Amino acid sequence: MRWPKGLDGLCYGGDWNPEQWPEPVWRHDLALMRQAGVNLVTVGVFAWARLEPEPGRFTFDWLDRILDAAYEAGIRVNLATPTASPPPWFSLRHPEALPVTAEGVRLTHGSRDTYCVAAPAYRAAAARVADALARRYASHPALAMWHVHNEYATDCYCDDVAAAFRRWLRDRHGGLSALNAAWGTAFWGQQYHHWDQVLPPRATRYLPNPHQLLDFRRFLSDELRAAFREQRDLLRAAAPDVPITTNAVFGDWVPVDHRDWANDMDLVSLDAYPEGEEAEEQTAFLGDLARHWAGGRSWLLMEQAPGALRHGGAWVRTVPGQMARLSLSHVARGSRGVMFFQWRASAAGAEQFHPAMVPHAGEHAPIFAEVRDLGAMLPRLAEADAGEVSAQVAIAWDAGSWWALRAPHLPSPDVEYLAALRRAHRWLWRSGVTADFADLGVDLSRYRLVLVPSHFLVDDRQAASVRRYVERGGHLVVWYFSGVADANGHVRLGGVPGAFRDVLGVRVQEWRPLPPGGTVALDDGTLATTWCELVELAGAEVVLRYAEGQLADRPAVTRNRYGAGSAWYVSARLADAAYDRVLAAVSAAAGVGPVVAGLPSGVEVVRRADGVHSWLFVLNHTDRAVRVPVTGWELLSDQSVSGVLMVEPDGVAVIRQENDGVDGRAHGRVPGD
Amino acid sequence: MRWPKGLDGLCYGGDWNPEQWPEPVWRHDLALMRQAGVNLVTVGVFAWARLEPEPGRFTFDWLDRILDAAYEAGIRVNLATPTASPPPWFSLRHPEALPVTAEGVRLTHGSRDTYCVAAPAYRAAAARVADALARRYASHPALAMWHVHNEYATDCYCDDVAAAFRRWLRDRHGGLSALNAAWGTAFWGQQYHHWDQVLPPRATRYLPNPHQLLDFRRFLSDELRAAFREQRDLLRAAAPDVPITTNAVFGDWVPVDHRDWANDMDLVSLDAYPEGEEAEEQTAFLGDLARHWAGGRSWLLMEQAPGALRHGGAWVRTVPGQMARLSLSHVARGSRGVMFFQWRASAAGAEQFHPAMVPHAGEHAPIFAEVRDLGAMLPRLAEADAGEVSAQVAIAWDAGSWWALRAPHLPSPDVEYLAALRRAHRWLWRSGVTADFADLGVDLSRYRLVLVPSHFLVDDRQAASVRRYVERGGHLVVWYFSGVADANGHVRLGGVPGAFRDVLGVRVQEWRPLPPGGTVALDDGTLATTWCELVELAGAEVVLRYAEGQLADRPAVTRNRYGAGSAWYVSARLADAAYDRVLAAVSAAAGVGPVVAGLPSGVEVVRRADGVHSWLFVLNHTDRAVRVPVTGWELLSDQSVSGVLMVEPDGVAVIRQENDGVDGRAHGRVPGD
Amino acid sequence: MRWPKGLDGLCYGGDWNPEQWPEPVWRHDLALMRQAGVNLVTVGVFAWARLEPEPGRFTFDWLDRILDAAYEAGIRVNLATPTASPPPWFSLRHPEALPVTAEGVRLTHGSRDTYCVAAPAYRAAAARVADALARRYASHPALAMWHVHNEYATDCYCDDVAAAFRRWLRDRHGGLSALNAAWGTAFWGQQYHHWDQVLPPRATRYLPNPHQLLDFRRFLSDELRAAFREQRDLLRAAAPDVPITTNAVFGDWVPVDHRDWANDMDLVSLDAYPEGEEAEEQTAFLGDLARHWAGGRSWLLMEQAPGALRHGGAWVRTVPGQMARLSLSHVARGSRGVMFFQWRASAAGAEQFHPAMVPHAGEHAPIFAEVRDLGAMLPRLAEADAGEVSAQVAIAWDAGSWWALRAPHLPSPDVEYLAALRRAHRWLWRSGVTADFADLGVDLSRYRLVLVPSHFLVDDRQAASVRRYVERGGHLVVWYFSGVADANGHVRLGGVPGAFRDVLGVRVQEWRPLPPGGTVALDDGTLATTWCELVELAGAEVVLRYAEGQLADRPAVTRNRYGAGSAWYVSARLADAAYDRVLAAVSAAAGVGPVVAGLPSGVEVVRRADGVHSWLFVLNHTDRAVRVPVTGWELLSDQSVSGVLMVEPDGVAVIRQENDGVDGRAHGRVPGD
């Protein structure tokens, strides 16, 4: 984790595309940025065609002027390589570098992201423009940070990809017979006898091979990462002291293992675009995930939409204060600042209606006042970056399981990975409990409780780690469809939850998905829906039983003492009341509790702490004033709080405390690395 | 506007495809046509393969016999060029002239419309067959009219289209830098540095360029029009006195600016296929639109389905009288006749289940009796064609806005162009008020009221015209998402409704789309749904306010005095009650009223008038007899009406009045041009 | 119909894929099979890549060991040719043999079924591997039966298919002018002037030609059949005494006329996968259909899922006893055994979650106990195979109508062929009446009642047969949209139900589909939905009338005396109450009744009988014990039943009766052919 060069406090700003505007607008922009407290702008993300109007000819003058002007205005630049959007000339010159869908449709330029990452011509051209930028701007005083590419997430099924996939498979599996074993090609007689026969999962007649699908996503992640690394190495060679990131986009279609990529970055950054309801919980989910990718350390919120959330295809305006609340939710979770897409709304182009800090209506529109208010708030919070978030509970995160559960051949449509994780996270969030995400393979002993929803793939290292964790006193909850398969997606025989059978003390004889709309009563009067199982006890005791139908009196939820710890198994998709009851019982047993007890409903508190101080981020997600039982020094109002903090409707507060519990008035540290 | 040659009264008939039947059926058909009062048949629409069984060899004998037989039977022919359905030999010989989808799929013959209009081979072949028809039949006495092609509406994304698109863009924009500016290619770095890089909007990775999409629709309209003109010129050269049309199809997928095309035609004709509910209002909408295309003058209903309406994928039978009512609704709106698709139901082929005037069951089926009755009715109404419809209210129609609002990047799914127009038109229709459609750029002074729903694009000429209109005393209503952009689709900065800000006296600070299902109360107790705005007054007064939520007490509907007129702004999608209340208030202020006051609900009256007479078309859309307060001479029953007209359930009447208000008994004009 | 060689009783077993497992598992499998009573396993279905790892090199040793081991264990083998799943090397070597979609997408290997059946290279390769198998194993003592391919059902639109389609069309229609007539190409001017112009129904612009679609399905059935015959002939040449089958898959997408194919097989076999609700009725439907394909004789249930039914995308566990009940429902309907897919659940591959007889959890899981119980049951029932099912009622089955009604150009979305058949079958099933399916062209005199739902196509032979049937005293019910067209799909003119007008004594003047959600009351208080008609009586009398709307007082259901019989016409889609009332009346008139009177609701009885004995299969589909009024000898419990049989919840019983009504105790036949 390295800090943007030349910036002391939290970052504040957004994507700035001055090349879309005449130069007088640039000067006006910089003046407005200063008003708003902006200290960092992301420049050049989509400027390839402008920078290199024909192959090998670069035009830097305009970018020179932009960086100079920013520097003069005291604003630092997060300089992007423009490789996410090749110019039209590139497509015409290298048609083989245009992406091809699984159905064989070769896409055409006209949008962004329209390239094949495995195409040699693309890689060469991307390296050339990145290198040119690196050499030109390595020592520009405005340069704070490199922003490689934009939201790596593209796929392709062309012949270049096929070749690269084969190389990757050789590295992973060794020879063809290992590949055949890993992909289970004995089934349906798809054994490969020559490497040339191995292809990306292109459109085929019926169900595709699920192991091939899984490996293809893993390959895409690695291939995209290799492209990232090539640029990173060029940038680092030119400017060893400037940190490098690429902004992570997250969504079910994304073939990137962000945790894995983080090892290659100086700074993890996140684009956060919640959709639909529950923006607060989604924000917390994304922020906690980014912190996981960053290894628990600070990261940077690189993009969010100013003042609006996507909902039902519309940009729905946030309520007053919500933009600041969501931004501070990220900071509370480790973000070293707040960045937006984008600074000034484009008059034209495919995102002309994307929200912006300076909208089409101009700087007199209310959003700009909110932008200014938030800009004034952040410097007061900079000291909190010294603190780290520490969680009592971990939710297992596993990119392999995520990807494997997108296959079309599952026993039920209910085994949705992200939905299962979101549900566990939402429960904790509503209970005031801070969550980490964690890989099951790491040392889990710091957690009182580990939650494992739909962890379909489990490798032996992860299984051993979980055993060790529980043995030594940990508390574990495993949900159905976990531990089913090994790392290749082969079912572990003998009954699920294969990898966790011993620690859970159960053996599932049968999956019992319910027909659509079906429910089964449990013996405490609550309900299960969608998914049940026939569970055989093998040491565990019963917590809840099914109370009707074929499974009546059979175990639904179990608990197993294992070593010094306990391991719960949830064999059904519990309806809300049952889910709540089980997690409440588990939390009580594990001694897990909220950051601050006695919080009013709808108020969130996240704690960051270092050896000496704590900073409590208090976010009032309700439309009424609330009283929060805390003591300390409130940074935004710069005043003491003793016993009770009043927070305005939709308001926020950040309380510094000494770790011994007193108010932390004397603190004066600034963050650094 | 030119009248079909050799026809004095209103046209009556339909598509006749005798080449599908043995010759004895032809003779039977002609006898039935005479029974039914048919005087015009459209012939040859799909006869290319029959006319030209191999390239350049024509077989006219069968068509000679058809035209001769029709002439002998006293029936005139609307002779079609068959170019909408090239023969299989054409596709085999010119595979490059088959159309290509945006995804690159080259379609195959086997249906109609399967050609690329920009393919030189297609254009040459179309011209050849049109020319051969022109030369053969120019002076045939049966020939009343030329019917070019059928329902021009095809798109294509092939290389020929790419080349033609580039030529069109050069004409429109001049150089590449102008194109880059117009398309806003600075965004996402899509600048074009060579014309070869400019392509149709083929499948691409993510959001397409909206300006490219808009220009592509404009291009398609012009390219299709050029194909039409080529045929028109050949036909006109051979037969200068025979009028030429092509039948317009209307639907959201259609890339044709019909108003613009009308300048190239002797007679505008319309295919009208209402779908689903509200066939009466849809018919009125389409008829009013066709009159707009025709510049307010007469046009011709070229196709409708006899006795059935499409609903939920089924052909739902019209109720007795409905076919005549809907037909007369078109005549009332300026149609010089009533034509159907098709005369005799096909026993085979893709439209074998399309309704027909003579169904599979034969001429004893009830539909043929209705056809005969309608045929007997029309000659009595011919005189009304001397009258023109005059409307107090205009609804703005703008093909550019229509097309631009089909783009996928809008701030909300609610900004639907046709739905907004349909809603305004429906309100007027239900209020008994006749509507024109109009281009905002023309002199609007003849209207008491101009309604402007979702007029996204506004060019400076249109903006000036609107200003002039209001200044001089006009009344204007503008709905949200109007005036947003210039003719290229670039947002007008400084706050919407950009082009109309001064005349409306408001500035919108923010769009506020609601989440799905959301509503906001207004201060009169009515509701807004889906879309709201934060409106700042800049001279206007408030008519309605938002009454809850973030916008409470802010303006929702405003009215601005501007010069001698007034301009209302509706910033929200109003629920029905609010919509009704606002439009009622505006109408009252503008002095707009129904054609006939005191009409029973469900009864429609449209007036056509010349200098001396009026003809009131009275359409009873209810299933009960009604009393309508009119005086005059009823043409269908040929009797006087004094004060009260009784109209049967589902019945129609046409009343001639002297323009001084008396009964018009003495009228005897026949129409002409 | 020939019996698997070396097997005396009913077949019991499933697909066995030992090549997916190490050899110790094989031995364990065989031991478990013996426990379970398995006597037949299907081997090698997906083993091509293993059998022929490179072109022309065969590796039989592993398969030798499997067959030897099976034989030693006393288990017979249904040996499959592996041609449904070509190896990757085949695709690489013959890319032109990969299938192409109607849109031109060439699919890639990676799944099963990915080949073009018309590709010469595919046919040659398939013949080679089949021939090699035939030569190797023709005289292996384990070989009981040949299983050609798997679930023939693939389509393709490539140039090889085009060529084959043209050959087929020439055979069917003769010359091009006959083809043009048959396809109605005069409509839309699609006349073919050269055979090269004739193509499969590839993606085109608008509605495709429905006659071309219909012929293409017929062609696919014949082309697939030709591929089957090639293999059959090779197998038969090598092993004349071994019967040959291919397992039929049934679903709306399947382009196979199974009745027609049955003529080429020694034994009809069926894969039965009910989906969603009503598994019992679906099972009966499929079993009755398979018996129809087999000409009323025995057939074999080749695949079903052990212990699970597909529902809403999930595998829903059957309730205890249900697997046996559904299996015996097939045996009751003529199946000579019970086979499953598959024996042992795959750990990997696209069907790793498909249910299996030995699940991942192992043989201690409950499903294996059910498998063992069923295996113990079947030998007791073997004698019943001597009996044939005889039905009083036939439902017309017509592959042409099925396929024709999949076209997109119909007058209403309600004319769904399979739904109409399912409805008629379900009514009979619920009424305890056994149904045959029958082609209308055969001698129908054995039936008291013939039901004809949505029989769109009727050829003259079928029309004559129906007339003869009624004339001689038969009872007939014809539903709307029957008799509409001739065998090419051309509408029979003069009013529907064209082919049946005389026998029904009605002429339909107009179809009257209702708008979505519409209903019409009938004069007995019941309702019609979706579809009505304007019916003119031409001899028939009225049974039910429409009671409202435009059709008020017009006939809805009619009955016509014709010769010695009666013919009913149902002109509307009747809601359930009306449907029930009409069919109850018809059944009473025809003297049709349940197999056993006085059955409790939810209990099904099917009778098989030979000259001497009857076997009543009694299936209790309820969750309560029931009393069934029968007398005889119960085979499963091996005890006498006198007057009343108690059947357990979800239980089954099989009663042998002498055909004179006494209890059949003395029976001792074994089946044979």
XYZ file of N, CA and C in Angstrom, chain B residues 252-391:
420
model
N -42.321 1.899 -34.037
C -41.144 2.448 -33.389
C -39.847 1.998 -34.057
N -39.909 0.901 -34.798
C -38.691 0.412 -35.425
C -38.418 1.076 -36.774
N -39.352 1.889 -37.243
C -39.295 2.361 -38.631
C -38.341 3.547 -38.773
N -37.331 3.431 -39.639
C -36.371 4.519 -39.808
C -36.755 5.438 -40.958
N -37.963 5.944 -40.935
C -38.419 6.794 -42.033
C -39.051 8.056 -41.445
N -38.591 9.212 -41.962
C -39.187 10.482 -41.584
C -40.285 10.782 -42.599
N -41.477 10.329 -42.304
C -42.553 10.358 -43.302
C -42.906 11.783 -43.724
N -42.820 12.720 -42.812
C -43.144 14.098 -43.163
C -42.201 14.584 -44.254
N -40.963 14.233 -44.086
C -39.934 14.634 -45.028
C -40.154 13.949 -46.383
N -40.451 12.675 -46.355
C -40.679 11.926 -47.584
C -41.866 12.472 -48.385
N -42.853 12.995 -47.666
C -44.082 13.409 -48.346
C -43.785 14.412 -49.454
N -42.709 15.155 -49.284
C -42.351 16.139 -50.329
C -42.052 15.468 -51.660
N -41.715 14.206 -51.609
C -41.352 13.501 -52.850
C -42.516 12.735 -53.458
N -43.674 12.830 -52.848
C -44.790 11.996 -53.297
C -45.933 12.822 -53.838
N -46.695 12.219 -54.752
C -47.906 12.867 -55.235
C -49.050 12.682 -54.257
N -48.966 11.641 -53.479
C -50.062 11.287 -52.591
C -49.456 10.501 -51.444
N -49.736 10.959 -50.225
C -49.275 10.221 -49.055
C -50.248 9.076 -48.790
N -49.700 7.894 -48.530
C -50.607 6.807 -48.158
C -50.108 6.104 -46.905
N -51.035 5.536 -46.186
C -50.769 5.017 -44.840
C -51.272 3.592 -44.698
N -50.474 2.749 -44.096
C -50.939 1.439 -43.635
C -51.217 1.547 -42.143
N -52.426 1.245 -41.745
C -52.827 1.478 -40.346
C -53.199 0.164 -39.679
N -52.360 -0.259 -38.744
C -52.610 -1.504 -38.006
C -52.548 -1.248 -36.511
N -53.640 -0.755 -35.937
C -53.631 -0.563 -34.475
C -53.396 -1.894 -33.779
N -52.768 -1.823 -32.622
C -52.496 -3.040 -31.841
C -53.073 -2.896 -30.450
N -53.720 -3.912 -29.991
C -54.167 -3.941 -28.602
C -55.385 -3.082 -28.377
N -55.477 -2.515 -27.183
C -56.614 -1.697 -26.793
C -56.688 -0.409 -27.593
N -57.790 0.281 -27.448
C -57.894 1.676 -27.898
C -57.711 1.834 -29.389
N -58.336 0.916 -30.134
C -58.187 0.998 -31.588
C -58.711 2.325 -32.120
N -59.745 2.877 -31.498
C -60.325 4.126 -32.000
C -59.331 5.269 -31.852
N -58.735 5.357 -30.684
C -57.789 6.453 -30.481
C -56.544 6.241 -31.337
N -56.090 5.000 -31.431
C -54.919 4.745 -32.284
C -55.206 5.107 -33.732
N -56.421 4.805 -34.173
C -56.795 5.151 -35.540
C -56.751 6.664 -35.735
N -57.304 7.373 -34.776
C -57.284 8.833 -34.870
C -55.845 9.350 -34.875
N -55.017 8.762 -34.040
C -53.612 9.168 -33.963
C -52.924 8.983 -35.315
N -53.120 7.805 -35.877
C -52.455 7.517 -37.153
C -53.004 8.393 -38.268
N -54.310 8.606 -38.267
C -54.917 9.443 -39.304
C -54.447 10.891 -39.182
N -54.357 11.384 -37.970
C -53.876 12.750 -37.786
C -52.408 12.866 -38.195
N -51.664 11.827 -37.926
C -50.255 11.820 -38.307
C -50.123 11.821 -39.834
N -50.918 10.984 -40.484
C -50.847 10.939 -41.951
C -51.214 12.301 -42.545
N -52.204 12.957 -41.957
C -52.577 14.287 -42.463
C -51.419 15.265 -42.275
N -50.733 15.131 -41.167
C -49.543 15.971 -40.964
C -48.512 15.715 -42.052
N -48.240 14.429 -42.301
C -47.269 14.111 -43.342
C -47.703 14.728 -44.673
N -49.018 14.697 -44.907
C -49.538 15.194 -46.180
C -49.673 16.715 -46.177
N -49.140 17.362 -45.202
C -49.189 18.817 -45.182
C -50.595 19.348 -44.950
N -51.424 18.560 -44.277
C -52.781 18.997 -43.954
C -53.786 18.683 -45.042
N -53.264 18.180 -46.163
C -54.182 17.893 -47.281
C -54.579 16.412 -47.271
N -55.331 16.018 -48.267
C -55.827 14.647 -48.304
C -54.702 13.657 -48.533
N -54.956 12.447 -48.107
C -54.018 11.348 -48.231
C -54.862 10.108 -48.435
N -54.254 8.947 -48.387
C -55.036 7.738 -48.652
C -54.682 6.612 -47.676
N -55.708 6.083 -47.044
C -55.533 4.883 -46.221
C -55.319 3.695 -47.156
N -54.104 3.205 -47.221
C -53.784 2.183 -48.220
C -53.999 0.764 -47.709
N -53.778 0.546 -46.415
C -53.985 -0.787 -45.868
C -54.564 -0.686 -44.473
N -55.486 -1.574 -44.198
C -55.889 -1.905 -42.839
C -56.401 -3.340 -42.917
N -56.595 -3.964 -41.767
C -57.054 -5.356 -41.773
C -58.575 -5.362 -41.785
N -59.175 -6.091 -42.711
C -60.637 -6.106 -42.745
C -61.214 -6.866 -41.555
N -61.942 -6.153 -40.730
C -62.718 -6.822 -39.692
C -61.932 -7.408 -38.552
N -60.711 -6.990 -38.344
C -59.956 -7.565 -37.231
C -58.865 -6.604 -36.778
N -58.517 -6.725 -35.515
C -57.460 -5.916 -34.920
C -56.509 -6.853 -34.201
N -55.244 -6.547 -34.281
C -54.245 -7.373 -33.617
C -54.245 -7.083 -32.123
N -54.313 -8.151 -31.328
C -54.358 -7.950 -29.880
C -53.766 -9.166 -29.186
N -52.704 -8.940 -28.460
C -52.099 -10.047 -27.727
C -51.684 -11.191 -28.636
N -51.245 -10.857 -29.839
C -50.815 -11.901 -30.760
C -51.946 -12.552 -31.537
N -53.186 -12.167 -31.273
C -54.329 -12.758 -31.984
C -54.994 -11.718 -32.881
N -55.662 -12.199 -33.889
C -56.510 -11.327 -34.712
C -57.892 -11.313 -34.079
N -58.233 -10.237 -33.413
C -59.517 -10.138 -32.719
C -60.522 -9.449 -33.640
N -61.661 -10.112 -33.818
C -62.688 -9.607 -34.734
C -63.203 -8.254 -34.245
N -63.365 -7.317 -35.146
C -64.037 -6.068 -34.790
C -65.513 -6.343 -34.530
N -66.141 -5.499 -33.725
C -67.582 -5.640 -33.508
C -68.299 -5.080 -34.736
N -69.557 -5.446 -34.940
C -70.256 -4.962 -36.135
C -70.242 -3.436 -36.170
N -69.955 -2.904 -37.306
C -69.918 -1.454 -37.450
C -68.551 -0.859 -37.185
N -67.715 -1.585 -36.452
C -66.411 -1.009 -36.072
C -65.523 -0.787 -37.290
N -65.556 -1.730 -38.216
C -64.720 -1.566 -39.405
C -65.107 -0.296 -40.158
N -66.416 -0.055 -40.281
C -66.860 1.165 -40.961
C -66.483 2.399 -40.149
N -66.659 2.320 -38.845
C -66.311 3.460 -37.996
C -64.845 3.823 -38.116
N -63.982 2.808 -38.002
C -62.547 3.090 -38.077
C -62.193 3.605 -39.461
N -62.832 3.061 -40.479
C -62.565 3.526 -41.845
C -62.994 4.995 -41.985
N -64.167 5.324 -41.491
C -64.630 6.706 -41.600
C -63.824 7.661 -40.730
N -63.244 7.123 -39.665
C -62.340 7.966 -38.869
C -61.173 8.429 -39.734
N -60.686 7.536 -40.583
C -59.613 7.932 -41.507
C -60.123 8.942 -42.528
N -61.299 8.675 -43.104
C -61.839 9.612 -44.099
C -62.062 10.976 -43.455
N -62.577 10.950 -42.234
C -62.804 12.212 -41.526
C -61.516 13.000 -41.378
N -60.416 12.299 -41.271
C -59.112 12.923 -41.049
C -58.362 13.218 -42.340
N -59.038 12.974 -43.472
C -58.413 13.379 -44.729
C -58.138 12.256 -45.698
N -58.473 11.026 -45.337
C -58.195 9.963 -46.298
C -59.187 10.027 -47.456
N -58.652 9.898 -48.652
C -59.505 9.921 -49.841
C -60.007 8.534 -50.184
N -60.191 7.735 -49.207
C -60.729 6.428 -49.495
C -60.356 5.441 -48.419
N -60.697 4.210 -48.683
C -60.524 3.143 -47.700
C -60.022 1.907 -48.438
N -58.796 1.522 -48.138
C -58.209 0.354 -48.788
C -57.806 -0.664 -47.710
N -57.745 -1.918 -48.136
C -57.451 -2.998 -47.192
C -56.299 -3.870 -47.690
N -55.675 -4.562 -46.747
C -54.882 -5.717 -47.098
C -55.607 -6.910 -46.518
N -55.996 -7.848 -47.301
C -56.002 -7.873 -48.741
C -57.375 -8.308 -49.218
N -57.550 -8.341 -50.542
C -58.865 -8.672 -51.075
C -59.266 -10.107 -50.704
N -58.485 -11.066 -51.149
C -58.855 -12.468 -50.950
C -57.794 -13.148 -50.084
N -58.244 -13.839 -49.058
C -57.317 -14.505 -48.145
C -56.489 -15.548 -48.889
N -55.193 -15.523 -48.679
C -54.303 -16.499 -49.298
C -54.498 -17.865 -48.653
N -54.483 -18.889 -49.465
C -54.585 -20.241 -48.903
C -53.258 -20.681 -48.300
N -52.181 -20.105 -48.769
C -50.856 -20.531 -48.309
C -49.980 -19.303 -48.076
N -48.803 -19.558 -47.545
C -47.841 -18.484 -47.353
C -47.899 -17.899 -45.957
N -46.954 -17.014 -45.694
C -46.733 -16.516 -44.342
C -47.897 -15.692 -43.820
N -48.722 -15.172 -44.714
C -49.859 -14.392 -44.238
C -51.180 -15.090 -44.556
N -51.175 -16.405 -44.563
C -52.398 -17.131 -44.898
C -53.493 -16.892 -43.857
N -53.108 -16.426 -42.670
C -54.133 -16.159 -41.654
C -54.390 -14.670 -41.465
N -53.861 -13.861 -42.348
C -54.166 -12.430 -42.290
C -55.626 -12.234 -42.731
N -56.365 -11.400 -42.029
C -57.750 -11.149 -42.433
C -57.835 -10.627 -43.864
N -58.967 -10.884 -44.498
C -59.150 -10.458 -45.878
C -60.609 -10.093 -46.103
N -60.839 -9.359 -47.193
C -62.208 -8.932 -47.515
C -63.058 -10.141 -47.939
N -62.427 -11.058 -48.644
C -63.078 -12.342 -48.967
C -62.288 -13.417 -48.222
N -62.846 -13.932 -47.155
C -62.058 -14.843 -46.305
C -62.042 -16.259 -46.874
N -61.306 -17.124 -46.212
C -61.260 -18.527 -46.640
C -62.655 -19.122 -46.710
N -63.513 -18.684 -45.805
C -64.860 -19.260 -45.776
C -65.667 -18.836 -46.999
N -65.208 -17.789 -47.695
C -65.889 -17.371 -48.913
C -66.757 -16.145 -48.700
N -67.398 -15.718 -49.775
C -68.112 -14.447 -49.757
C -69.407 -14.501 -48.971
N -69.772 -15.673 -48.503
C -70.973 -15.734 -47.677
C -70.677 -15.447 -46.222
N -69.438 -15.360 -45.880
C -69.072 -15.044 -44.504
C -69.438 -13.586 -44.212
N -69.718 -13.303 -42.945
C -70.225 -11.969 -42.595
C -69.305 -10.817 -42.982
N -67.997 -11.053 -42.987
C -67.120 -9.921 -43.265
C -67.402 -9.345 -44.642
N -67.762 -10.208 -45.582
C -67.990 -9.674 -46.923
C -69.247 -8.792 -46.963
N -70.215 -9.110 -46.127
C -71.387 -8.231 -46.049
C -70.981 -6.865 -45.518
N -70.090 -6.857 -44.535
C -69.617 -5.566 -44.022
C -68.834 -4.804 -45.085
N -68.065 -5.543 -45.853
C -67.302 -4.922 -46.943
C -68.262 -4.287 -47.940
N -69.312 -5.007 -48.268
C -70.306 -4.471 -49.214
C -70.996 -3.234 -48.648
N -71.354 -3.308 -47.367
C -72.030 -2.159 -46.761
C -71.141 -0.918 -46.774
N -69.892 -1.117 -46.436
C -68.978 0.029 -46.431
C -68.808 0.576 -47.839
N -68.744 -0.349 -48.790
C -68.614 0.087 -50.189
C -69.802 0.904 -50.644
N -70.957 0.608 -50.103
C -72.151 1.370 -50.480
C -72.167 2.742 -49.805
N -71.506 2.840 -48.696
C -71.519 4.067 -47.906
C -70.621 5.152 -48.500
N -69.480 4.715 -49.005
C -68.443 5.697 -49.337
C -68.843 6.687 -50.437
N -69.520 6.247 -51.502
C -69.839 7.231 -52.544
C -70.675 8.391 -52.007
N -71.425 8.139 -50.971
C -72.254 9.213 -50.416
C -71.410 10.272 -49.712
N -70.207 9.945 -49.390
C -69.345 10.839 -48.609
C -68.310 11.549 -49.455
N -68.279 11.226 -50.745
C -67.177 11.711 -51.581
C -67.054 13.222 -51.522
N -68.165 13.903 -51.480
C -68.124 15.369 -51.486
C -67.304 15.925 -50.337
N -67.256 15.205 -49.212
C -66.557 15.714 -48.028
C -65.065 15.876 -48.270
N -64.562 15.214 -49.279
C -63.136 15.345 -49.556
C -62.758 16.772 -49.943
N -63.751 17.572 -50.291
C -63.465 18.987 -50.566
C -63.067 19.721 -49.291
N -63.437 19.169 -48.166
C -63.170 19.864 -46.915
C -61.801 19.536 -46.351
N -61.287 20.490 -45.626
C -60.040 20.238 -44.906
C -60.327 20.214 -43.415
N -59.572 19.433 -42.713
C -59.683 19.397 -41.260
C -58.957 20.618 -40.716
N -59.567 21.317 -39.811
C -58.767 22.371 -39.176
C -58.825 22.195 -37.671
N -57.663 22.259 -37.061
C -57.532 21.959 -35.634
C -57.127 23.214 -34.884
